[in-house]
Amino acid sequence: MEYAVETIQISKSFPQNKRFRDLLFPSRLKAKTTALKNISLQAPKGEIFCLLGPNGAGKTSLIKILCTLVLPTSGNALVNGYDVQKHPKEVRRAIGYVISDERSFYWRLTAYQNLNFFGILNNISSSILPQKIKQVMNLVGLDYSSRVMFKDFSLGIKQKLAIARAMLSEPQILFMDEPTSALDPSSANQLRSFIADEMVGKQGKTIFLASHNLREVEEIGHRIAIIHEGQIKACAPLNKLSPLFKGMNKFIITVKNVPSDLPQILRQQIPDISKITILGQSEEKIEMEIDLKNKVEISEIVSFLVQMGGKIEKCIKKEIPLYEIYAKYTGEKILRNKKSKVQNEKKT
């Protein structure tokens, strides 16, 4: 498989400058803050790779390394097959970088004037630059002939303009750092749809997106890496994250011809069962959710039920929602509507 982004044991530390004199007289023994610890991951081409983690987890530091803006302390990183330290120019030609910082634009210039300025900085020929500006602005749904200054745009339009700027050089890979963080729900939904349908679906771009928005990741992510305190805790497609997390084995079993006090019997006979929840019960059958510890196999439960004379109608492993996995890895409690479900079957 070809990877758009690949990192091998990337680490990054920053010196702690507590006083002004520390900047003038740096000490070799100065304390350091570790932002990244041995990060190894692979992002396949043509997918949306989501880097999910809380604020301060190291998402921006990793993206800046991949965009050649910051050098790693140790380890290697390849972007579009090029080493970020040995071939930075080739990496920059292949990427676009979208940030939510409005200060990176000139507020008293129009959208067209801003893009024209950044196009010149990117060494785009003046003979083709106007056509490229028109093309990218049409792509994100902006009026290229507008005379409105950047300062008068809404947050949604400003973010679209940031994407248009990143696409001026026709990059194969786009890095996005919290692209919807300042947007209202409607604008955020529109932007996510544009990223998934237009940029990836139609144009075949690779998106490397950093976010702490669980809904965003669930909706458009093909592959997810959970990062916490500078370390990757899990990395897999959404529907394959659950098996990676040890200790979260939940099964839903429907069985007939068993006594009504079956949960108590199971707890007595198999004490390593963590939890049993009754989902439905009638005179004929009982439906249970069983949470198993690592020491117990579901086959042991099934064999016991059959020996009791039970007839098993259903036995399926329950998919663990992303917010539970995220909370376990990061220690953050997530309030979530119980009716909300993740459409895992849509993710590949």
XYZ file of N, CA and C in Angstrom, residues 52-54 57 214 226-229 231 233 245 322-334:
75
model
N -7.042 12.519 16.186
C -8.029 12.895 17.191
C -7.382 12.966 18.568
N -7.574 14.089 19.234
C -7.018 14.224 20.572
C -7.410 15.541 21.210
N -7.276 15.641 22.528
C -7.629 16.888 23.223
C -6.630 17.996 22.929
N -2.475 17.840 22.971
C -2.057 16.442 22.818
C -0.856 16.288 21.897
N -15.415 14.853 17.987
C -15.739 13.443 17.758
C -16.734 13.266 16.615
N -5.785 8.117 17.644
C -6.057 8.820 18.901
C -4.722 9.171 19.543
N -4.505 10.461 19.750
C -3.249 10.934 20.327
C -3.537 11.579 21.676
N -2.675 11.270 22.661
C -2.845 11.827 24.004
C -1.479 11.953 24.651
N -1.208 13.144 25.177
C 0.073 13.438 25.816
C 1.259 13.063 24.923
N 1.509 10.859 22.539
C 1.652 9.468 22.141
C 0.416 8.985 21.391
N -2.243 6.404 20.916
C -2.838 5.353 21.744
C -3.480 4.258 20.907
N -8.726 -2.225 21.519
C -8.749 -1.815 22.920
C -9.023 -3.014 23.817
N -17.219 5.439 19.479
C -15.943 6.146 19.507
C -15.767 6.948 20.788
N -16.835 7.542 21.295
C -16.670 8.395 22.473
C -16.229 7.585 23.696
N -16.629 6.302 23.772
C -16.185 5.463 24.883
C -14.708 5.110 24.732
N -14.298 4.790 23.503
C -12.892 4.460 23.247
C -12.021 5.676 23.536
N -12.469 6.834 23.049
C -11.724 8.080 23.256
C -11.583 8.383 24.742
N -12.676 8.218 25.488
C -12.648 8.501 26.922
C -11.705 7.559 27.660
N -11.665 6.309 27.253
C -10.784 5.338 27.908
C -9.318 5.669 27.662
N -8.999 6.081 26.447
C -7.601 6.353 26.111
C -7.106 7.684 26.661
N -7.994 8.677 26.731
C -7.565 10.020 27.119
C -7.949 10.400 28.539
N -8.872 9.645 29.134
C -9.324 9.972 30.480
C -10.345 11.084 30.512
N -10.811 11.547 29.338
C -11.799 12.615 29.291
C -13.205 12.029 29.271
N -14.081 12.554 30.103
C -15.463 12.115 30.121
C -16.240 12.871 29.052
N -16.919 12.127 28.190
C -17.669 12.723 27.092
C -19.151 12.555 27.345
